[in-house]
mmCIF file of C-alpha atoms in Angstrom:
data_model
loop_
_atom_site.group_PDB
_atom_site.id
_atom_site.type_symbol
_atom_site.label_atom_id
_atom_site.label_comp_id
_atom_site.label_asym_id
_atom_site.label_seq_id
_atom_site.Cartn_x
_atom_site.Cartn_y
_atom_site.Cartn_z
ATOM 1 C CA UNK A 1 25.652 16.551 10.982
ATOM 2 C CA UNK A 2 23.587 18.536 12.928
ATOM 3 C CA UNK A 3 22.698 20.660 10.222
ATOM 4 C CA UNK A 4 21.448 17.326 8.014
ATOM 5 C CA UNK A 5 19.416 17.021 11.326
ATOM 6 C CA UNK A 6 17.789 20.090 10.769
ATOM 7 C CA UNK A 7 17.029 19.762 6.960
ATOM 8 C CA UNK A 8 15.902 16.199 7.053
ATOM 9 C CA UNK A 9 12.546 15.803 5.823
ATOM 10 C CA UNK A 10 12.365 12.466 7.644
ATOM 11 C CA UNK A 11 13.601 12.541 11.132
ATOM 12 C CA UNK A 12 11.624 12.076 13.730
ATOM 13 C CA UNK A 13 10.726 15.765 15.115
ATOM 14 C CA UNK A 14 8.939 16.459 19.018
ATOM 15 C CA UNK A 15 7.293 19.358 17.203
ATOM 16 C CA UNK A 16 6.531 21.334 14.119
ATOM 17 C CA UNK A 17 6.859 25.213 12.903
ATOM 18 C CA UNK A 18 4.097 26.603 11.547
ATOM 19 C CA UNK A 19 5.948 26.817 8.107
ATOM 20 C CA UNK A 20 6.670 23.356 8.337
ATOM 21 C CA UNK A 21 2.885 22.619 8.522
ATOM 22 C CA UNK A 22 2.103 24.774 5.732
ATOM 23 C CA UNK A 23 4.625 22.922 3.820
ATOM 24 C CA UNK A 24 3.105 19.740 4.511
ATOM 25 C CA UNK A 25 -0.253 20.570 3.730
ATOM 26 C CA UNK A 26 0.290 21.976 0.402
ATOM 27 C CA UNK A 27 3.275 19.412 -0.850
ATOM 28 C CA UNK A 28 0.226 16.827 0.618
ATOM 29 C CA UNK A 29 -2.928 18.045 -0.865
ATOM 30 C CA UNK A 30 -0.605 18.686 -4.309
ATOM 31 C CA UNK A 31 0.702 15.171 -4.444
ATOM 32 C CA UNK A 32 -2.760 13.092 -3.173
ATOM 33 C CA UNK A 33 -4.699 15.181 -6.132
ATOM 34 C CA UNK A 34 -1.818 14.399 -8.520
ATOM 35 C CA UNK A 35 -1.810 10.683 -7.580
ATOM 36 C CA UNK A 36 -5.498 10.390 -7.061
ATOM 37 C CA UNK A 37 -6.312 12.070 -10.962
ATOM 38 C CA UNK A 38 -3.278 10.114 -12.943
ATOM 39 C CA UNK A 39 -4.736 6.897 -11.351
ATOM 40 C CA UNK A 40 -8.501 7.921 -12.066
ATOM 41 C CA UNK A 41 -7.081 9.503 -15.431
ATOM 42 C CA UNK A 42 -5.419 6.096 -16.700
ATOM 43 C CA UNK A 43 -7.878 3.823 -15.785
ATOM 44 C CA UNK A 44 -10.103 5.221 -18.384
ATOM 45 C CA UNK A 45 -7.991 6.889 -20.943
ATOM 46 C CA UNK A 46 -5.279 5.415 -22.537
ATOM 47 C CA UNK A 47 -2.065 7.170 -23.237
ATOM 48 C CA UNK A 48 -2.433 9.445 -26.026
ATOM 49 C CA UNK A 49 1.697 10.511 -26.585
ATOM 50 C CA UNK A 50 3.633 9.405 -29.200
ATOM 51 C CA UNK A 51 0.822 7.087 -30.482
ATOM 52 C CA UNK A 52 2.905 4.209 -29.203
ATOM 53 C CA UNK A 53 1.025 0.847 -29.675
ATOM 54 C CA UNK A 54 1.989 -0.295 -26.415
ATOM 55 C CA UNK A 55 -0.089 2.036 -24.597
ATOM 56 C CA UNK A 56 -2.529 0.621 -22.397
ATOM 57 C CA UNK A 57 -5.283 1.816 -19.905
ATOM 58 C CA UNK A 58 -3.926 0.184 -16.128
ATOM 59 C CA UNK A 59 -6.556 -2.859 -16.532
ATOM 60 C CA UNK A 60 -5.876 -3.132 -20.078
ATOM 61 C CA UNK A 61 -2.658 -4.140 -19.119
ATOM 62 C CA UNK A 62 -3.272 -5.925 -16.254
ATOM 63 C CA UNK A 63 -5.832 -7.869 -19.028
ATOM 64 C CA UNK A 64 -3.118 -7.906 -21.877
ATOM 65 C CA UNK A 65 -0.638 -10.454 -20.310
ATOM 66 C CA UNK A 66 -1.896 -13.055 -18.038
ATOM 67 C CA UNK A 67 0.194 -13.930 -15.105
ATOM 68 C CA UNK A 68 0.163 -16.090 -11.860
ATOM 69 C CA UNK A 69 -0.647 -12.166 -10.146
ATOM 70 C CA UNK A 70 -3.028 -10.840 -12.550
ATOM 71 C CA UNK A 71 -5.881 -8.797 -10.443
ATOM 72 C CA UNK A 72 -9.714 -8.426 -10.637
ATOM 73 C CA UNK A 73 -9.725 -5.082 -11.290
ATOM 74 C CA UNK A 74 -13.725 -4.755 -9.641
ATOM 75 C CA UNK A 75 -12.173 -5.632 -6.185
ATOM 76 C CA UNK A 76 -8.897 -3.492 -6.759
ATOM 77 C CA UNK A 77 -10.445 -0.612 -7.582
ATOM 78 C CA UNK A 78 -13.052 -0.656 -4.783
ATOM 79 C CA UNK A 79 -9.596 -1.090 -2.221
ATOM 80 C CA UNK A 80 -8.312 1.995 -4.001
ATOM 81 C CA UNK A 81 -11.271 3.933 -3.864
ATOM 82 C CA UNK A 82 -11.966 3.586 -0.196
ATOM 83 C CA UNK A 83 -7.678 4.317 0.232
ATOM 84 C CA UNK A 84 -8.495 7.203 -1.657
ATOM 85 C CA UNK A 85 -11.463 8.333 0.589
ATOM 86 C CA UNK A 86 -9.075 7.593 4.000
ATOM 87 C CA UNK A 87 -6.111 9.224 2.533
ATOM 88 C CA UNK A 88 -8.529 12.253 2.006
ATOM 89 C CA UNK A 89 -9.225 11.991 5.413
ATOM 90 C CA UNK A 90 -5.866 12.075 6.716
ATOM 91 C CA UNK A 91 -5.097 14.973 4.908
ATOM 92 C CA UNK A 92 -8.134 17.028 6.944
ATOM 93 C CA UNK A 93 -6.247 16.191 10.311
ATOM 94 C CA UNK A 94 -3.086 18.235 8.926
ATOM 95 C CA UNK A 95 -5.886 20.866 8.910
ATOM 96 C CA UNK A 96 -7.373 20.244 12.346
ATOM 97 C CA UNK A 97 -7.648 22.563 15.488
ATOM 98 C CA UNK A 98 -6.417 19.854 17.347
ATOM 99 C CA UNK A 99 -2.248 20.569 17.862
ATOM 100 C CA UNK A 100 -1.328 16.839 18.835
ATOM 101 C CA UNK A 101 -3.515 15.452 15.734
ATOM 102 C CA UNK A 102 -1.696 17.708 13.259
ATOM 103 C CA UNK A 103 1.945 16.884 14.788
ATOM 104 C CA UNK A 104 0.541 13.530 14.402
ATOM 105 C CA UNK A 105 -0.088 14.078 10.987
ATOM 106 C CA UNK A 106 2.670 15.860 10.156
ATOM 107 C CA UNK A 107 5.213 13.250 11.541
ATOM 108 C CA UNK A 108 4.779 10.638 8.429
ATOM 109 C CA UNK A 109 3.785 13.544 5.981
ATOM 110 C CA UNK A 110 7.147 13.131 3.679
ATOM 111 C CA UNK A 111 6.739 9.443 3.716
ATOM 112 C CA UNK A 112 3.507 10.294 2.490
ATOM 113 C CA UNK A 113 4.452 12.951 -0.277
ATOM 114 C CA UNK A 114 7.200 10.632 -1.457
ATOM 115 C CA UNK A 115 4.412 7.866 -1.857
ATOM 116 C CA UNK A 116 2.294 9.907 -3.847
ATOM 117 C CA UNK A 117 5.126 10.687 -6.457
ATOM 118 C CA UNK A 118 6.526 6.988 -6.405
ATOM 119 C CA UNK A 119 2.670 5.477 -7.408
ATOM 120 C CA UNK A 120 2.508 8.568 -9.643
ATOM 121 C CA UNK A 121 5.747 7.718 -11.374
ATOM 122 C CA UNK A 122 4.514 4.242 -11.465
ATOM 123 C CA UNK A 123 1.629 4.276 -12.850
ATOM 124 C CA UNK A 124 2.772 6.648 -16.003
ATOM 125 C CA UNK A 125 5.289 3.883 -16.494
ATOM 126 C CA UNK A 126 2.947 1.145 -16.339
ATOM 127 C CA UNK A 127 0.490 2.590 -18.956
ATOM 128 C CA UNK A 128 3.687 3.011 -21.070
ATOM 129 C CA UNK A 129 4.847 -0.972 -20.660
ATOM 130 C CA UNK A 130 7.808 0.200 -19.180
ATOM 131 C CA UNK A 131 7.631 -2.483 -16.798
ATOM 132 C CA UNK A 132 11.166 -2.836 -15.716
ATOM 133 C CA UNK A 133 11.483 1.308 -14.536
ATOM 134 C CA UNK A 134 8.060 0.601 -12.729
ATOM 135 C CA UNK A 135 9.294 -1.943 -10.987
ATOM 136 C CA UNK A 136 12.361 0.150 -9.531
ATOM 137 C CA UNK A 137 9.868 2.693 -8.619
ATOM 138 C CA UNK A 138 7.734 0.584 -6.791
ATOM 139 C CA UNK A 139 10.914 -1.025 -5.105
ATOM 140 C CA UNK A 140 11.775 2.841 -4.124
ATOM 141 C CA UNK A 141 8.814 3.192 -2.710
ATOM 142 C CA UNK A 142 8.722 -0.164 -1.027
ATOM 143 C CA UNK A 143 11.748 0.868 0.812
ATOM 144 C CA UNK A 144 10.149 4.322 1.569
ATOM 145 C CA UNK A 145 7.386 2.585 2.934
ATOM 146 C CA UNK A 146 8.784 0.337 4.887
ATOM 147 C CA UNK A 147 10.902 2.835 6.435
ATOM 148 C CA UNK A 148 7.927 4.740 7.362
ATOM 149 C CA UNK A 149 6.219 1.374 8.979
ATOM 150 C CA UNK A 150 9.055 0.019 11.129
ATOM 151 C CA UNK A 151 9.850 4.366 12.403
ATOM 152 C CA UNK A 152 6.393 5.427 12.730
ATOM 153 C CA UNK A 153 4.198 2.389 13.747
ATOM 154 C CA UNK A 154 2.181 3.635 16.758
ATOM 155 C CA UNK A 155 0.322 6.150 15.679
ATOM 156 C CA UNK A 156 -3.700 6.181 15.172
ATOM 157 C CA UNK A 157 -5.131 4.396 12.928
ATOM 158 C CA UNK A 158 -6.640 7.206 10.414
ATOM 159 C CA UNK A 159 -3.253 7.735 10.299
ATOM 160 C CA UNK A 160 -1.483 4.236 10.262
ATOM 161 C CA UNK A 161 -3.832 2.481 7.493
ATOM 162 C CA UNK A 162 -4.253 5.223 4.853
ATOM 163 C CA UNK A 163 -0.737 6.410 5.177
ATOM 164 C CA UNK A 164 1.114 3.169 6.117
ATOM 165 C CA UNK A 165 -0.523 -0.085 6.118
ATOM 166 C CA UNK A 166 -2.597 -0.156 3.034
ATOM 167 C CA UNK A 167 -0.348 1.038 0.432
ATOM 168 C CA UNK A 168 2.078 -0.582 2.310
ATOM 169 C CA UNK A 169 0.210 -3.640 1.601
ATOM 170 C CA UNK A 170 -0.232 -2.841 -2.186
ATOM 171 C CA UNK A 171 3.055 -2.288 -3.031
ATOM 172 C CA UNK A 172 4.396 -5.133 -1.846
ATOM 173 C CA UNK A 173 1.820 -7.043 -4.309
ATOM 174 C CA UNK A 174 2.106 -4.644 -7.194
ATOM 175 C CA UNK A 175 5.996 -5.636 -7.248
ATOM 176 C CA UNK A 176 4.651 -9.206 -7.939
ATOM 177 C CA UNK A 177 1.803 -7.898 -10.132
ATOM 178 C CA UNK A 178 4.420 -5.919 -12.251
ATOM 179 C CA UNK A 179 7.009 -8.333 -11.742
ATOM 180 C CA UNK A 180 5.481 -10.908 -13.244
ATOM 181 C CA UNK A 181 4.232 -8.616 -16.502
ATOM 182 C CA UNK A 182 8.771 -8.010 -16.812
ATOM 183 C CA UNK A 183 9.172 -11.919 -17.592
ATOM 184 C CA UNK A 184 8.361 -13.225 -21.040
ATOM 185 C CA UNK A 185 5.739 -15.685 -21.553
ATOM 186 C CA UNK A 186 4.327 -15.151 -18.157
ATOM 187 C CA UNK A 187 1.480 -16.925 -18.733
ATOM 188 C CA UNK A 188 3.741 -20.160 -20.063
ATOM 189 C CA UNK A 189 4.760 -23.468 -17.402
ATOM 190 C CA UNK A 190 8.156 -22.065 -15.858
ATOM 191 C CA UNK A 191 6.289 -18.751 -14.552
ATOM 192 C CA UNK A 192 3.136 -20.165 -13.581
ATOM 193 C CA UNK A 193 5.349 -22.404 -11.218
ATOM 194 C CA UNK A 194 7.398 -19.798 -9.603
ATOM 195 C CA UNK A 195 3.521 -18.199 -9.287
ATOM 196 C CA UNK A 196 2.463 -20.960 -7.163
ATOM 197 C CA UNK A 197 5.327 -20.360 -5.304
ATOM 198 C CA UNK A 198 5.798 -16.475 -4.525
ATOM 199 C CA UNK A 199 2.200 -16.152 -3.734
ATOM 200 C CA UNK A 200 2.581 -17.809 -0.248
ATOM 201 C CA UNK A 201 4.893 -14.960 0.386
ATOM 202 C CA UNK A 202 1.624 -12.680 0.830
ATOM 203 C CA UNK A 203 0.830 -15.057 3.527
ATOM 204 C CA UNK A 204 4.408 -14.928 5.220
ATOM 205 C CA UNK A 205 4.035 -11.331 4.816
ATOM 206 C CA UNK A 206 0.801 -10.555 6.338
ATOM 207 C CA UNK A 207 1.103 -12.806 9.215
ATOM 208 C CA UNK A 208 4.531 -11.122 10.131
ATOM 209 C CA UNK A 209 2.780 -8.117 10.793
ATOM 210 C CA UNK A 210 -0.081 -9.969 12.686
ATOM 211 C CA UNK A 211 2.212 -11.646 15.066
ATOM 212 C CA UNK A 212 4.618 -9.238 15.428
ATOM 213 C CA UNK A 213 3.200 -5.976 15.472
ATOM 214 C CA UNK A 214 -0.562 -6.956 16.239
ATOM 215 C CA UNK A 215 -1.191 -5.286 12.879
ATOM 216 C CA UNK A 216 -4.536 -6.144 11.301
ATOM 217 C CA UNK A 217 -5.082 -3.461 9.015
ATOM 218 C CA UNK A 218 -2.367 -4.939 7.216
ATOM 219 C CA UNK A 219 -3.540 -8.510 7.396
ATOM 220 C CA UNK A 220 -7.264 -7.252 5.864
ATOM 221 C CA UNK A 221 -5.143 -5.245 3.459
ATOM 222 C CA UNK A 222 -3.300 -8.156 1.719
ATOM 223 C CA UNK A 223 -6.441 -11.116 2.047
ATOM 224 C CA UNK A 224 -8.129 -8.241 -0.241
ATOM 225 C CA UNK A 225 -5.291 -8.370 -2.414
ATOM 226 C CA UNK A 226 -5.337 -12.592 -1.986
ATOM 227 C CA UNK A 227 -9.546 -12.341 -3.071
ATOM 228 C CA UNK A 228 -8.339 -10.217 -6.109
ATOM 229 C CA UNK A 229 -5.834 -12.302 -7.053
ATOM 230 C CA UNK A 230 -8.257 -15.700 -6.573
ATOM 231 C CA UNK A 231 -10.923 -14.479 -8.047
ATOM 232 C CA UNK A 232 -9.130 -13.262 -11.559
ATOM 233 C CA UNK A 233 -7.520 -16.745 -12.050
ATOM 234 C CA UNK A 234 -10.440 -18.292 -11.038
ATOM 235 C CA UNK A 235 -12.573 -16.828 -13.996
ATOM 236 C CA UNK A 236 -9.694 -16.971 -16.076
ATOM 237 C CA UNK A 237 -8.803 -20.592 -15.619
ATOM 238 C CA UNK A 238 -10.689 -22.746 -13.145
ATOM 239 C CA UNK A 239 -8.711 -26.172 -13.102
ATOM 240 C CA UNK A 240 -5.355 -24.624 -11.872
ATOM 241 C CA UNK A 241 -3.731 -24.171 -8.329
ATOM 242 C CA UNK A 242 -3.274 -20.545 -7.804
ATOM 243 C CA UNK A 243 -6.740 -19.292 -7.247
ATOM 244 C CA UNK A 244 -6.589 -22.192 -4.905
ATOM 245 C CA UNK A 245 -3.710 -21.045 -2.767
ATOM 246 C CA UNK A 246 -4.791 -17.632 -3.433
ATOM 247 C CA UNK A 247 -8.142 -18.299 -1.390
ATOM 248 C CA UNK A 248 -6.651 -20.296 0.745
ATOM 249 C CA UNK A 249 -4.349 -17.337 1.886
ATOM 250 C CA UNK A 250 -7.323 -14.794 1.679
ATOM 251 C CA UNK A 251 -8.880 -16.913 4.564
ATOM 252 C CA UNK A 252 -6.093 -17.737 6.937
ATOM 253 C CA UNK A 253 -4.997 -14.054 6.866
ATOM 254 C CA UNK A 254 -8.806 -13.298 7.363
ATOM 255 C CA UNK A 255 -9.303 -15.357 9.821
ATOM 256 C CA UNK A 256 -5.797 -14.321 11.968
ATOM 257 C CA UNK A 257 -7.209 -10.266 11.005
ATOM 258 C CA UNK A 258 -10.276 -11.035 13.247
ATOM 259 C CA UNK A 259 -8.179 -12.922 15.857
ATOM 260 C CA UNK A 260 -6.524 -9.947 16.377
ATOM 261 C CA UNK A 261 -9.361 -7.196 15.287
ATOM 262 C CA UNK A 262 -11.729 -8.164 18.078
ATOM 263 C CA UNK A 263 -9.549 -7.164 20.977
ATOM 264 C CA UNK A 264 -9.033 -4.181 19.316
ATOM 265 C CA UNK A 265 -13.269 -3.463 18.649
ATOM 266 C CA UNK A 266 -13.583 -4.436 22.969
ATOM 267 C CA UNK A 267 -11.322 -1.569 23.711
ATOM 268 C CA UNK A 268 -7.736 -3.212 24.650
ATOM 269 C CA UNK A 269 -5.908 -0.710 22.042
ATOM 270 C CA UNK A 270 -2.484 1.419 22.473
ATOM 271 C CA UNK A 271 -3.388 4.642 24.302
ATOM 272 C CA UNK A 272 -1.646 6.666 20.744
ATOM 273 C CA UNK A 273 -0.686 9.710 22.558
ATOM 274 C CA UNK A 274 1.641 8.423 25.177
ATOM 275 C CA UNK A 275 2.948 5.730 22.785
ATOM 276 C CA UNK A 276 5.129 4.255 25.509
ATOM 277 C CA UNK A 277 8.111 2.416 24.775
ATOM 278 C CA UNK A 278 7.414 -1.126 25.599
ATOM 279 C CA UNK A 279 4.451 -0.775 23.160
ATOM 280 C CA UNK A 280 5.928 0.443 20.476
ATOM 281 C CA UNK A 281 6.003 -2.573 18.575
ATOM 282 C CA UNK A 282 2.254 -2.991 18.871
ATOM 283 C CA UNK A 283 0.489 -0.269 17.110
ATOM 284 C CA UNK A 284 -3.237 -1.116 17.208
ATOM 285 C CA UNK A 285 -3.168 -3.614 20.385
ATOM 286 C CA UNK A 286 -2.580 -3.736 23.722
ATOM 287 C CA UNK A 287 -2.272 -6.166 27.164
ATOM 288 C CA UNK A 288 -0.560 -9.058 24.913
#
């Protein structure tokens, strides 16, 4: 047992070797580039193997089948441009002087490689229409996720929101997003109902991690991902209800993100670095 201790990649460690850190910034930098180019890659190419008719670019598809989830791909792609950007700027803290900032770093790095394969896997299966192995990926990595959130919730915050919260926060939508692509006819009554449904779970979602864990970078993440949503069925089809709710839930989760953001901006935030124990369940706030 002791020995799994040793060898596993995700335990919680007091410190790191300097192998260890090498590891983790190669296996890091490798897997961010290889997620960062297929996702560039595939949103302006289209597969080119096996000349397979189904082969789409990622909005292509998103464009192909209309669903209760579909996204605006002008808002999406700004979110993952800017995750891309903070991501990269995680990575230089595994390469900082600073020893506490790179143990920081370090500490969520294989949740992190692990993410970077899982939206790499995904998104050469979503190109393909092989919605139904996509969606077991992005379950995988919904669970890897998590896992990281609910272990690892009290570090920094250029740590916490491009390694945790945010694609945290867009996996949990692209399982709806993809989901919804797996059922036939999405865009006929039956689905369209069950839309109007599941979409409140964003809200549910969000708020848990507003209440609970003080957690606004989550509850900005997912009203971006509730304006995306709103904004594609609104241009798509304007007398319906599910760029209403969508909207509706972009704004309540706004609203409860500032709530909770402007404590935060007046200086009432976790000190990270003694992370005590009876604030571990608050990650960006303090004094509740």
């Amino acid at each position: 047992m002791a020995n799994w201790q040793q060898y596993n990649p995700f335990v919680k460690r007091d410190s790191h070797s300097n192998g260890t850190i090498l590891t983790y910034k190669i296996l890091t930098l490798i897997t961010w580039i290889l997620s960062l180019v297929v996702t560039v890659y595939y949103t302006l190419h289209r597969p080119d193997d096996d000349g397979h008719t189904r082969n789409r670019k990622i909005w292509e598809q998103n464009h192909m089948y209309r669903t209760a989830f579909t996204l605006n791909p002008i808002i999406t792609s700004i979110y993952w441009i800017v995750l891309f950007i903070l991501q990269a700027g995680y990575i230089g803290h595994l390469f900082s002087s600073n020893s506490d900032i790179v143990h920081a770093a370090a500490s969520v790095g294989s949740h992190f490689i692990f993410n970077n394969l899982f939206h790499f896997a995904f998104v050469m299966l979503f190109v393909r229409s092989h919605f139904h192995w996509a969606e077991v990926i992005l379950v995988l990595n919904f669970i890897n996720l998590s896992s990281l959130y609910f272990r690892h919730n009290t570090y920094p915050r250029f740590i916490h929101t491009p390694v945790v919260s945010a694609p945290l926060a867009w996996t949990f939508v692209a399982i709806y997003w993809n989901g919804a692509l797996m059922v036939p006819h999405p865009h006929h009554l039956v689905p369209r109902i069950f839309g109007n449904i599941f979409i409140w779970s964003i809200l549910a979602y969000g708020l848990f991690f507003i209440i609970i864990y003080k957690d606004y970078t989550m509850g900005f993440s997912l009203s971006v991902f509730a304006a995306a949503i709103g904004v594609s069925q609104f241009l798509h089809q304007v007398i319906a209800f599910q760029w209403i709710f969508a909207f509706i839930i972009m704004s309540l989760l706004f609203v409860a993100t500032v709530v909770v953001a402007v404590p935060a901006a007046t200086g009432r935030e976790v000190n990270w670095r003694s992370a005590p124990a009876d604030n571990e369940r608050a990650p960006l706030l303090a004094d509740n």
